[in-house]
Coordinates of C-alpha atoms in Angstrom, one line a residue:
M1 CA -0.2 -0.1 -0.3
Q2 CA 1.3 3.2 -0.7
E3 CA 1.6 5.8 2.1
I4 CA 0.6 9.5 1.8
M5 CA 4.1 11.3 2.5
P6 CA 3.2 14.0 5.3
D7 CA 3.0 18.0 4.7
R8 CA 6.0 18.2 6.4
E9 CA 8.2 15.9 4.2
K10 CA 6.7 17.0 1.3
S11 CA 8.0 21.0 2.4
S12 CA 11.4 19.5 3.1
L13 CA 11.6 17.8 -0.2
T14 CA 11.0 20.8 -1.5
M15 CA 13.1 22.7 0.2
R16 CA 16.3 20.3 -0.8
Y17 CA 15.1 20.4 -4.1
R18 CA 15.6 24.6 -4.3
I19 CA 18.5 24.4 -2.6
S20 CA 19.9 22.0 -5.0
V21 CA 18.6 24.2 -7.7
L22 CA 20.8 27.4 -6.2
A23 CA 23.7 25.3 -5.9
C24 CA 23.4 24.5 -9.8
Y25 CA 22.8 28.3 -10.3
C26 CA 25.9 29.4 -8.1
F27 CA 27.9 26.7 -10.4
L28 CA 27.1 27.7 -13.5
S29 CA 27.0 31.4 -12.6
R30 CA 30.2 31.3 -11.2
E31 CA 31.9 29.2 -14.7
S32 CA 29.8 31.3 -17.0
S33 CA 32.7 33.6 -17.7
A34 CA 34.2 30.8 -19.6
F35 CA 31.7 29.1 -20.9
V36 CA 30.8 30.0 -24.6
P37 CA 27.4 28.7 -25.4
A38 CA 26.5 27.3 -28.6
V39 CA 23.6 28.9 -30.8
R40 CA 21.9 27.8 -34.0
V41 CA 22.4 29.6 -37.0
G42 CA 20.5 28.7 -40.0
S43 CA 20.6 25.1 -39.9
S44 CA 24.2 24.4 -38.5
L45 CA 25.2 24.3 -35.2
Q46 CA 28.3 26.6 -34.4
H47 CA 30.5 28.0 -31.8
H48 CA 30.6 31.3 -31.5
A49 CA 34.2 33.2 -31.6
A50 CA 35.4 35.2 -28.9
G51 CA 34.7 38.6 -29.1
S52 CA 31.7 40.8 -28.4
H53 CA 29.1 38.9 -29.7
A54 CA 30.3 36.3 -27.5
S55 CA 30.4 38.9 -24.7
S56 CA 27.0 39.7 -25.5
S57 CA 25.4 36.2 -25.3
R58 CA 26.8 35.7 -21.9
R59 CA 25.6 38.5 -20.6
T60 CA 22.4 37.9 -21.5
V61 CA 22.3 34.5 -20.3
S62 CA 24.0 35.5 -17.0
S63 CA 21.6 38.4 -16.6
K64 CA 18.9 36.1 -16.8
M65 CA 20.5 33.5 -14.4
Q66 CA 21.2 35.9 -11.9
A67 CA 17.3 37.2 -12.4
E68 CA 15.8 33.7 -11.8
L69 CA 18.6 33.1 -8.7
A70 CA 17.7 36.3 -7.2
A71 CA 13.9 35.0 -7.2
E72 CA 14.7 31.7 -5.7
V73 CA 16.7 33.4 -3.3
D74 CA 13.7 35.3 -1.9
T75 CA 11.6 32.0 -2.2
I76 CA 13.9 30.0 0.2
N77 CA 14.9 32.9 2.4
E78 CA 11.1 33.6 3.1
A79 CA 10.7 29.8 4.0
A80 CA 13.2 29.5 5.7
E81 CA 12.5 32.5 8.3
G82 CA 8.8 31.7 8.6
D83 CA 7.7 28.7 6.7
G84 CA 6.2 31.0 4.3
K85 CA 4.0 33.0 6.8
K86 CA 3.2 36.4 6.6
K87 CA 4.7 38.7 9.9
V88 CA 2.3 41.1 11.2
V89 CA 3.1 43.2 14.4
V90 CA 0.3 44.6 16.6
I91 CA 1.1 47.8 18.6
G92 CA -1.1 48.2 21.7
A93 CA -3.1 45.7 23.6
G94 CA -5.8 47.2 24.9
W95 CA -9.3 45.9 23.0
A96 CA -8.0 46.7 19.7
G97 CA -4.8 45.2 19.9
L98 CA -5.8 41.8 21.3
A99 CA -9.2 41.6 18.5
A100 CA -6.4 42.2 16.2
A101 CA -3.7 39.5 17.0
Y102 CA -7.1 37.3 18.3
E103 CA -8.6 37.1 14.5
L104 CA -4.7 36.6 12.8
S105 CA -3.4 34.1 15.6
K106 CA -6.4 31.9 14.7
Q107 CA -5.2 31.6 11.3
N108 CA -1.5 30.4 12.6
D109 CA -1.2 28.6 9.0
D110 CA -0.8 32.2 7.3
F111 CA 0.3 34.6 9.8
D112 CA 3.5 35.0 12.2
V113 CA 1.7 37.4 14.6
T114 CA 3.7 39.9 17.6
L115 CA 1.8 41.8 19.9
L116 CA 3.6 44.9 21.4
E117 CA 2.5 46.5 24.7
G118 CA 4.4 49.3 26.1
G119 CA 3.2 48.6 29.6
K120 CA 3.8 46.0 32.5
S121 CA 0.8 44.2 31.4
V122 CA -1.8 43.7 28.4
G123 CA -5.3 46.1 28.5
G124 CA -4.2 49.6 28.1
L125 CA -6.5 51.4 30.2
V126 CA -8.0 48.4 31.4
A127 CA -5.2 46.7 32.4
G128 CA -4.9 45.6 36.5
W129 CA -2.4 45.0 38.4
L130 CA -1.8 44.1 42.3
T131 CA -0.7 46.9 44.8
P132 CA 2.4 46.8 46.8
G133 CA -0.2 44.9 49.4
G134 CA -1.2 42.7 47.4
R135 CA -4.8 44.4 46.9
P136 CA -6.1 44.1 43.1
V137 CA -6.6 47.4 40.9
E138 CA -7.5 48.7 37.8
A139 CA -7.1 51.9 36.1
G140 CA -11.6 52.5 36.0
V141 CA -13.9 50.1 36.3
H142 CA -15.4 49.2 32.5
G143 CA -19.2 48.4 31.8
F144 CA -20.7 46.2 29.4
W145 CA -23.8 47.0 27.7
Y146 CA -26.7 45.2 26.0
P147 CA -25.3 46.0 22.1
Y148 CA -21.7 44.8 23.2
R149 CA -22.6 41.7 20.8
N150 CA -19.2 41.2 19.6
I151 CA -17.6 41.4 22.4
F152 CA -20.6 39.1 23.9
R153 CA -19.8 36.6 21.2
L154 CA -15.9 36.8 22.2
I155 CA -16.3 35.7 25.9
E156 CA -19.3 33.4 25.5
D157 CA -18.3 31.5 22.4
D158 CA -14.7 31.6 21.7
L159 CA -13.5 32.3 25.4
K160 CA -16.4 30.3 26.8
I161 CA -15.9 32.0 30.1
D162 CA -18.4 33.8 32.7
P163 CA -16.9 37.0 34.4
F164 CA -19.9 39.1 34.3
T165 CA -22.6 40.0 37.3
P166 CA -26.1 40.0 36.2
W167 CA -27.5 42.9 34.1
T168 CA -27.7 45.8 37.4
Q169 CA -29.7 48.6 38.1
S170 CA -28.3 52.1 38.3
A171 CA -28.4 55.2 40.0
Q172 CA -27.6 59.1 39.6
Y173 CA -26.6 61.0 42.5
S174 CA -26.1 65.1 42.5
P175 CA -25.5 67.2 46.1
N176 CA -29.1 67.2 46.8
G177 CA -29.0 63.3 46.8
L178 CA -30.5 60.2 45.0
E179 CA -32.0 61.9 41.4
V180 CA -32.6 58.9 39.0
I181 CA -33.0 55.2 39.5
S182 CA -32.5 53.1 36.0
P183 CA -34.5 49.9 35.9
I184 CA -33.5 46.8 34.0
F185 CA -34.9 48.1 30.9
Q186 CA -35.0 44.5 29.1
N187 CA -37.4 43.5 32.1
M188 CA -39.8 46.3 31.0
P189 CA -42.4 46.5 28.2
R190 CA -41.0 47.2 25.1
L191 CA -42.3 50.7 23.8
P192 CA -41.1 52.2 20.1
S193 CA -37.5 53.8 20.9
P194 CA -37.1 56.2 22.7
L195 CA -40.3 56.4 24.8
G196 CA -38.6 53.7 27.4
T197 CA -35.8 55.6 28.1
F198 CA -37.9 58.6 29.0
L199 CA -40.6 56.5 30.6
Y200 CA -39.7 53.8 32.8
P201 CA -36.5 55.5 34.6
S202 CA -37.7 56.9 37.9
F203 CA -36.5 60.9 37.9
L204 CA -37.2 61.5 41.4
R205 CA -36.5 65.4 40.9
L206 CA -36.6 66.5 37.4
P207 CA -40.4 67.7 36.1
W208 CA -42.7 66.4 33.5
F209 CA -42.5 69.4 31.7
D210 CA -38.2 69.4 32.0
R211 CA -38.2 65.4 30.7
L212 CA -41.0 66.6 27.0
T213 CA -38.8 68.9 26.1
A214 CA -36.4 66.1 25.3
L215 CA -38.8 65.0 22.6
G216 CA -37.3 67.7 20.3
L217 CA -34.3 66.1 20.4
L218 CA -36.1 63.3 18.0
A219 CA -35.3 65.4 14.6
S220 CA -31.5 65.7 15.2
V221 CA -31.6 61.2 16.0
V222 CA -33.8 60.2 12.9
D223 CA -31.2 63.1 10.7
W224 CA -28.5 61.1 12.5
D225 CA -27.2 57.6 10.3
N226 CA -23.4 57.5 10.9
T227 CA -22.7 58.6 7.7
P228 CA -19.3 60.8 7.3
E229 CA -21.7 63.5 5.9
A230 CA -23.6 63.3 9.2
W231 CA -20.4 63.7 11.3
R232 CA -19.1 66.4 9.5
K233 CA -22.9 68.0 9.7
Y234 CA -22.7 67.8 13.3
D235 CA -19.1 67.9 14.7
K236 CA -19.0 71.5 13.8
Y237 CA -21.3 72.3 16.8
T238 CA -21.0 71.6 20.1
A239 CA -23.2 69.2 22.1
R240 CA -24.5 72.2 24.3
E241 CA -25.3 74.0 20.5
L242 CA -27.3 71.1 19.5
F243 CA -29.1 70.7 22.9
R244 CA -29.9 74.5 22.9
M245 CA -31.2 74.5 19.1
M246 CA -33.6 71.4 19.4
G247 CA -35.5 73.0 22.2
C248 CA -33.9 71.3 25.6
S249 CA -34.4 72.8 28.5
D250 CA -31.8 74.1 30.7
R251 CA -32.8 71.9 33.6
L252 CA -32.6 68.9 31.2
Y253 CA -29.3 69.6 29.9
R254 CA -27.9 70.1 33.6
D255 CA -29.7 67.4 35.2
A256 CA -30.1 64.7 32.8
F257 CA -28.1 65.0 29.4
E258 CA -24.5 66.6 30.6
P259 CA -24.3 64.4 33.1
M260 CA -24.5 61.7 30.5
L261 CA -21.7 63.5 28.2
L262 CA -19.5 63.7 31.3
V263 CA -19.4 59.9 32.1
G264 CA -20.0 59.2 27.9
L265 CA -17.8 61.6 26.1
F266 CA -15.5 62.6 29.4
A267 CA -16.1 66.4 29.0
P268 CA -19.0 69.1 29.4
G269 CA -21.1 69.7 26.8
E270 CA -19.3 72.9 25.6
Q271 CA -16.5 70.8 24.8
C272 CA -17.5 67.6 23.2
S273 CA -18.6 67.8 19.6
A274 CA -22.6 67.3 18.8
A275 CA -21.6 64.7 16.3
G276 CA -19.8 62.3 19.0
A277 CA -22.7 63.3 21.3
L278 CA -25.2 62.0 18.9
G279 CA -23.1 58.7 18.2
M280 CA -22.9 58.2 22.3
L281 CA -26.3 58.6 23.1
Y282 CA -27.9 56.9 20.2
F283 CA -25.7 53.7 20.6
F284 CA -25.8 53.2 24.7
I285 CA -29.7 55.0 25.0
L286 CA -31.8 55.7 22.3
A287 CA -31.7 53.1 19.3
H288 CA -33.6 50.8 21.4
Q289 CA -34.8 50.2 24.7
A290 CA -32.4 47.9 26.2
D291 CA -29.6 49.2 24.8
F292 CA -28.4 50.7 28.7
D293 CA -28.6 47.8 30.6
V294 CA -25.3 47.0 32.0
K295 CA -23.2 43.9 33.1
W296 CA -20.0 44.2 35.1
C297 CA -16.7 42.4 35.2
R298 CA -16.5 40.4 38.7
G299 CA -12.9 40.7 39.4
T300 CA -10.5 43.2 37.4
T301 CA -10.8 43.1 33.6
G302 CA -7.4 41.8 33.2
E303 CA -8.1 38.8 35.6
M304 CA -11.2 37.6 34.4
I305 CA -11.1 38.4 30.5
F306 CA -7.9 39.5 29.0
K307 CA -5.8 37.0 31.0
P308 CA -7.3 33.8 29.5
W309 CA -7.9 35.9 26.2
V310 CA -4.0 36.5 25.8
Q311 CA -3.1 32.6 26.6
R312 CA -5.8 31.8 24.2
I313 CA -3.8 33.8 21.6
E314 CA -0.6 32.8 22.7
E315 CA -2.0 29.0 22.2
N316 CA -2.6 30.1 18.7
G317 CA 0.9 30.4 18.4
A318 CA 1.1 34.2 18.8
K319 CA 4.1 36.5 20.7
V320 CA 2.7 38.6 23.4
L321 CA 6.0 41.4 24.6
V322 CA 5.2 43.9 27.2
E323 CA 7.3 46.7 28.0
K324 CA 7.8 47.2 24.4
R325 CA 7.3 50.9 23.5
V326 CA 7.8 51.5 20.0
S327 CA 10.1 54.1 19.2
D328 CA 10.2 54.0 15.2
V329 CA 8.4 52.3 12.4
E330 CA 10.7 52.1 9.5
V331 CA 9.6 53.1 6.4
C332 CA 11.1 51.9 3.1
P333 CA 11.7 54.8 0.7
D334 CA 11.4 52.6 -2.4
T335 CA 8.4 50.9 -1.8
G336 CA 6.2 53.2 0.4
R337 CA 5.8 50.0 3.1
V338 CA 6.6 49.8 6.4
V339 CA 9.6 47.0 6.9
S340 CA 10.2 46.6 10.7
V341 CA 8.9 48.0 14.0
T342 CA 11.6 49.4 16.6
C343 CA 11.5 49.1 20.2
G344 CA 14.0 50.9 21.7
G345 CA 17.5 48.9 20.2
E346 CA 15.4 45.7 19.0
S347 CA 13.7 45.4 15.2
F348 CA 11.0 43.3 14.7
P349 CA 10.5 43.0 10.7
C350 CA 6.7 42.7 9.4
D351 CA 4.8 42.5 6.0
A352 CA 2.4 44.1 8.1
V353 CA 1.6 46.7 11.1
V354 CA -1.7 47.3 13.0
S355 CA -1.5 50.6 15.3
A356 CA -3.8 49.9 18.1
V357 CA -2.9 52.5 20.9
G358 CA -4.7 55.5 21.7
I359 CA -4.3 59.0 20.2
N360 CA -1.4 60.2 22.8
G361 CA 0.5 57.0 21.7
V362 CA -0.3 57.7 18.3
K363 CA 1.1 61.1 18.8
G364 CA 4.3 59.7 20.1
I365 CA 4.9 57.4 17.6
V366 CA 4.4 60.1 14.8
R367 CA 7.2 62.3 16.5
A368 CA 9.2 59.7 16.2
A369 CA 9.0 58.6 13.2
R370 CA 9.9 59.9 10.1
G371 CA 8.0 58.1 7.4
L372 CA 5.5 58.3 9.0
S373 CA 5.6 61.9 10.5
R374 CA 5.9 63.6 6.7
L375 CA 2.4 62.3 5.5
P376 CA -0.3 64.5 6.4
F377 CA -2.9 61.3 7.1
F378 CA -0.9 60.7 10.2
S379 CA 0.5 64.3 10.9
K380 CA -3.1 66.1 11.4
M381 CA -3.5 63.5 14.0
M382 CA -1.3 65.9 16.2
N383 CA -4.6 68.0 16.3
L384 CA -6.8 65.5 18.5
R385 CA -6.7 65.9 22.1
S386 CA -7.3 63.0 24.8
V387 CA -8.8 63.8 28.5
D388 CA -7.7 63.1 31.8
A389 CA -8.8 60.6 34.0
L390 CA -8.7 59.4 37.8
A391 CA -9.7 56.3 39.9
V392 CA -9.6 56.2 43.6
R393 CA -10.2 53.4 45.8
L394 CA -11.5 53.2 48.8
Y395 CA -10.9 50.2 51.4
L396 CA -13.4 50.2 54.3
D397 CA -12.9 48.8 57.9
R398 CA -16.6 47.7 58.0
R399 CA -19.9 47.0 55.7
V400 CA -21.7 49.4 54.3
R401 CA -24.7 49.1 52.3
I402 CA -24.4 50.8 49.2
P403 CA -27.9 50.5 47.3
Y404 CA -27.0 50.4 43.9
Q405 CA -23.8 48.7 42.5
S406 CA -23.3 50.9 39.7
N407 CA -24.1 55.1 40.0
A408 CA -23.2 58.1 38.0
C409 CA -23.0 61.8 39.9
F410 CA -22.9 65.5 38.6
G411 CA -22.6 68.6 40.3
F412 CA -19.7 68.0 42.9
D413 CA -17.3 69.7 40.5
K414 CA -17.5 71.8 37.6
T415 CA -17.0 70.5 34.1
T416 CA -16.1 66.8 35.9
G417 CA -18.0 63.7 35.8
W418 CA -17.8 61.0 38.2
T419 CA -19.0 57.4 38.8
F420 CA -18.7 54.9 41.6
F421 CA -19.2 51.3 42.6
D422 CA -19.9 48.9 45.0
L423 CA -16.8 46.2 44.3
T424 CA -18.3 44.3 47.4
A425 CA -21.3 44.0 45.6
M426 CA -19.9 43.0 42.2
H427 CA -15.9 41.3 42.9
D428 CA -16.7 37.5 44.0
S429 CA -13.1 37.8 45.7
L430 CA -14.3 40.7 47.9
D431 CA -17.9 38.5 48.5
K432 CA -17.0 37.4 52.2
S433 CA -14.9 40.5 52.9
E434 CA -15.5 42.5 56.6
G435 CA -15.1 45.2 55.1
T436 CA -16.8 47.4 51.9
V437 CA -14.5 48.1 49.0
L438 CA -15.5 51.0 46.7
E439 CA -14.1 52.7 43.6
A440 CA -14.8 56.7 42.0
D441 CA -13.8 57.1 38.8
F442 CA -13.2 60.8 37.6
Y443 CA -13.5 62.1 33.8
H444 CA -12.2 65.3 32.4
A445 CA -10.3 65.0 36.2
D446 CA -7.8 68.1 34.8
Q447 CA -8.6 69.7 38.1
L448 CA -7.6 66.7 40.4
L449 CA -4.8 64.7 38.9
P450 CA -2.6 67.9 40.5
R451 CA -3.9 67.0 44.2
S452 CA -2.4 64.7 46.3
D453 CA -3.3 61.1 47.6
Q454 CA -4.5 62.2 50.8
D455 CA -6.7 65.2 49.8
L456 CA -8.1 62.9 46.8
V457 CA -9.3 60.3 49.7
A458 CA -10.6 62.6 51.7
K459 CA -12.7 64.1 48.7
V460 CA -14.0 60.9 47.4
Q461 CA -15.1 59.6 51.0
G462 CA -17.0 63.0 51.6
D463 CA -18.8 63.1 48.3
I464 CA -20.1 59.5 48.5
A465 CA -20.9 60.1 51.2
T466 CA -23.3 63.1 50.3
C467 CA -25.0 59.8 48.3
V468 CA -24.2 57.6 51.0
P469 CA -24.4 58.6 54.5
A470 CA -22.8 55.4 56.1
V471 CA -19.8 55.8 53.9
G472 CA -18.7 59.1 55.9
R473 CA -19.1 57.0 59.5
A474 CA -16.7 54.6 58.2
K475 CA -12.4 54.4 58.3
V476 CA -10.4 54.1 55.3
V477 CA -7.8 51.5 55.9
D478 CA -6.2 51.6 52.6
Y479 CA -6.3 53.2 49.5
S480 CA -5.1 53.6 45.8
V481 CA -5.2 56.2 43.5
V482 CA -4.1 56.2 39.5
R483 CA -4.1 59.1 37.3
I484 CA -4.5 58.5 34.1
A485 CA -3.0 61.8 32.0
Q486 CA -4.3 61.8 28.5
G487 CA -5.7 58.6 29.1
V488 CA -9.1 58.6 27.3
T489 CA -10.6 60.2 24.1
H490 CA -12.2 63.3 23.5
F491 CA -14.6 63.6 20.5
S492 CA -14.2 67.6 20.5
P493 CA -16.1 69.9 17.8
G494 CA -14.2 69.8 14.8
S495 CA -11.9 66.5 15.6
Y496 CA -13.8 64.3 12.8
D497 CA -11.5 65.3 9.8
S498 CA -8.6 64.8 11.7
M499 CA -9.4 61.1 12.5
P500 CA -8.0 58.3 10.8
T501 CA -9.1 55.6 9.1
C502 CA -8.6 52.2 9.1
E503 CA -6.3 52.0 6.1
T504 CA -3.5 54.5 5.7
P505 CA -1.4 55.8 2.6
I506 CA 1.3 53.3 3.8
P507 CA -0.6 50.2 2.1
N508 CA 0.9 47.6 4.8
M509 CA -0.3 50.0 7.9
F510 CA -3.8 49.8 9.5
M511 CA -5.5 51.7 12.3
S512 CA -7.7 50.7 15.2
G513 CA -9.0 52.0 18.4
D514 CA -12.3 53.6 19.5
W515 CA -11.2 57.4 17.6
I516 CA -11.1 55.4 14.4
V517 CA -13.2 56.3 11.9
N518 CA -15.9 53.5 10.5
D519 CA -19.4 52.7 9.9
H520 CA -20.3 50.0 12.5
G521 CA -22.1 52.6 14.8
S522 CA -20.5 51.0 18.1
F523 CA -18.8 53.1 20.9
S524 CA -16.1 53.1 23.6
Q525 CA -15.1 49.1 24.2
E526 CA -17.1 47.6 21.5
K527 CA -16.1 49.9 18.8
A528 CA -12.4 49.0 19.9
F529 CA -13.2 45.7 19.3
V530 CA -14.8 46.1 16.0
T531 CA -12.2 48.0 14.6
G532 CA -9.3 45.6 15.9
V533 CA -11.2 42.8 13.7
E534 CA -11.4 45.3 11.1
A535 CA -8.3 45.7 11.0
A536 CA -7.2 42.2 10.9
N537 CA -9.2 41.6 8.1
A538 CA -7.7 44.8 6.4
V539 CA -4.0 42.7 6.6
V540 CA -6.0 39.4 4.9
K541 CA -7.5 41.3 2.1
R542 CA -3.8 43.3 1.8
L543 CA -1.9 40.5 1.7
G544 CA -3.5 37.8 0.2
V545 CA -3.4 34.9 2.8
G546 CA -6.3 34.0 5.5
R547 CA -9.7 34.6 5.9
D548 CA -12.0 37.3 6.6
S549 CA -13.1 37.2 10.5
S550 CA -17.3 38.1 10.8
I551 CA -18.6 41.1 12.7
I552 CA -21.8 41.5 14.4
P553 CA -23.6 44.5 12.9
L554 CA -25.8 46.3 15.4
E555 CA -28.9 46.1 15.7
D556 CA -31.4 47.0 12.9
D557 CA -33.0 50.6 13.7
E558 CA -36.5 50.4 15.1
P559 CA -39.4 50.4 12.1
H560 CA -40.6 54.2 12.8
I561 CA -37.0 55.5 13.2
Q562 CA -36.1 53.8 10.0
A563 CA -39.5 55.0 8.3
L564 CA -38.6 58.6 9.6
R565 CA -35.2 58.6 8.2
A566 CA -36.4 57.1 4.8
V567 CA -38.8 60.6 4.6
N568 CA -35.8 63.0 6.0
G569 CA -33.3 61.3 3.1
R570 CA -36.0 62.2 0.5
A571 CA -36.8 65.8 2.3
K572 CA -33.2 66.8 1.8
R573 CA -32.8 65.6 -1.8
A574 CA -35.8 67.6 -2.6
V575 CA -34.1 71.1 -1.2
K576 CA -30.7 70.2 -2.7
S577 CA -32.3 69.9 -5.9
L578 CA -33.7 73.7 -5.7
P579 CA -32.1 76.4 -6.7
G580 CA -29.3 78.2 -5.1
A581 CA -29.5 75.5 -2.4
G582 CA -25.7 75.3 -2.5
W583 CA -25.9 78.6 -0.7
L584 CA -27.8 77.4 2.7
L585 CA -25.5 76.1 5.3
P586 CA -26.0 71.9 6.4

């Protein structure tokens, strides 16, 4: 019975054959100066005499040999260095970078993936670590909202882990006390969007008249379709201008919408793009009734999600390297392609590179890499800004009952929004603790970062005590303070035109992150994850190997919104067809 030769033996035999051919070419090339080739002239075979004609013939044969030899050398080198795999370097190990590396690592036969992270652990802003006292901390607590369909598929179907709490209620506080209690919306009778969002929460202080003025915003919601045209139209205005133009009352804006902007877009309304505000509000709140429902991680995201995820990536054959801060991206001047990524004195050759760092990280790379800074696509990213954040974790000496696990707060510091969490109720490891562990996360925290740790601890305990008085009677036995300067994306007015797309002028370099322009419609962590998968698919397309990874689209707009948008589209086309329409401002 004939035995089928294994693929590895076939590959080895093919390699030995190529090396034999290479040896023959080398021998012939060496001897060609003494070799006078025979050529047929007419019907007789004659030898050329030594001379210019013979030299010309030798040069012709030698050139052909050299070309074939060079091609064979390239093939052998490629096979010897990576069995023909394409080398891909991913910069940044947050949601976007891990998503790109994971999808490419699943195609281990085609790609040799190296993931570079500048910090001491993977995860970017959601990386966790231990304090000197052995207590777990992370740079902010991050929720997982109902429309995070791609992240939930990764967690449940691919990694098959269960890191989340059940869906939870949330509350909102001001210095006056409890303001709003949000239900679990999917448990309520479904109403056409956005009615459920406005009717089901318990607004304890906001009058009905003010709430009704929110209906004027529906016109902009219908006009908003996440297209580049919509982004450019609304990016000219601040979010505050948008709410004023749509007829929202001052109290509705101050007590409802601006608090959402402070914790959703990390800045006050006068500093937020109206386009960013519409995109964020539609994704998290307005598109479907259940979209505001949220789960939380039952421990640090780094330990509960990123650790098993990285383990899977490494099992797939990829390399995950930490403390590798990128100092240069080398672009070949002849081809215009990235050929390597440098971290200090270490170089990583590549066939493609995916950037998956935040705005501040990209700006640092662009400053250092001449091959990038000379291109307007990259240099205009220097116009973009990031926002300071702060995370303070308190360990109290006693159990304190916190009514709701997650809470948003407004009115304590002008231009700063914050949230606080009962980690004792959220985290499995703290469930049997004798004390209480609370975390407060602040956004647009510029005015707070210079303050001492002791001042911040006292402030946080005092502010939470305004919401839950029993916290003020407890003693702080330990704490952690994490300052994140320029850490989160700022969707400022006019920023859209400086934001990059996935594909860049460099054919084999791709961008990803929650600040990248794409048409999926998601925001925050889900958008970062999706753009990472999109970058992986762009690598597949550019290099011509591998297969695309699937991306779950957002849930369709509700029928009445689709119908209203169709009418709005026809009306806009009709207006554009009118004489002199070009003189009108959009």
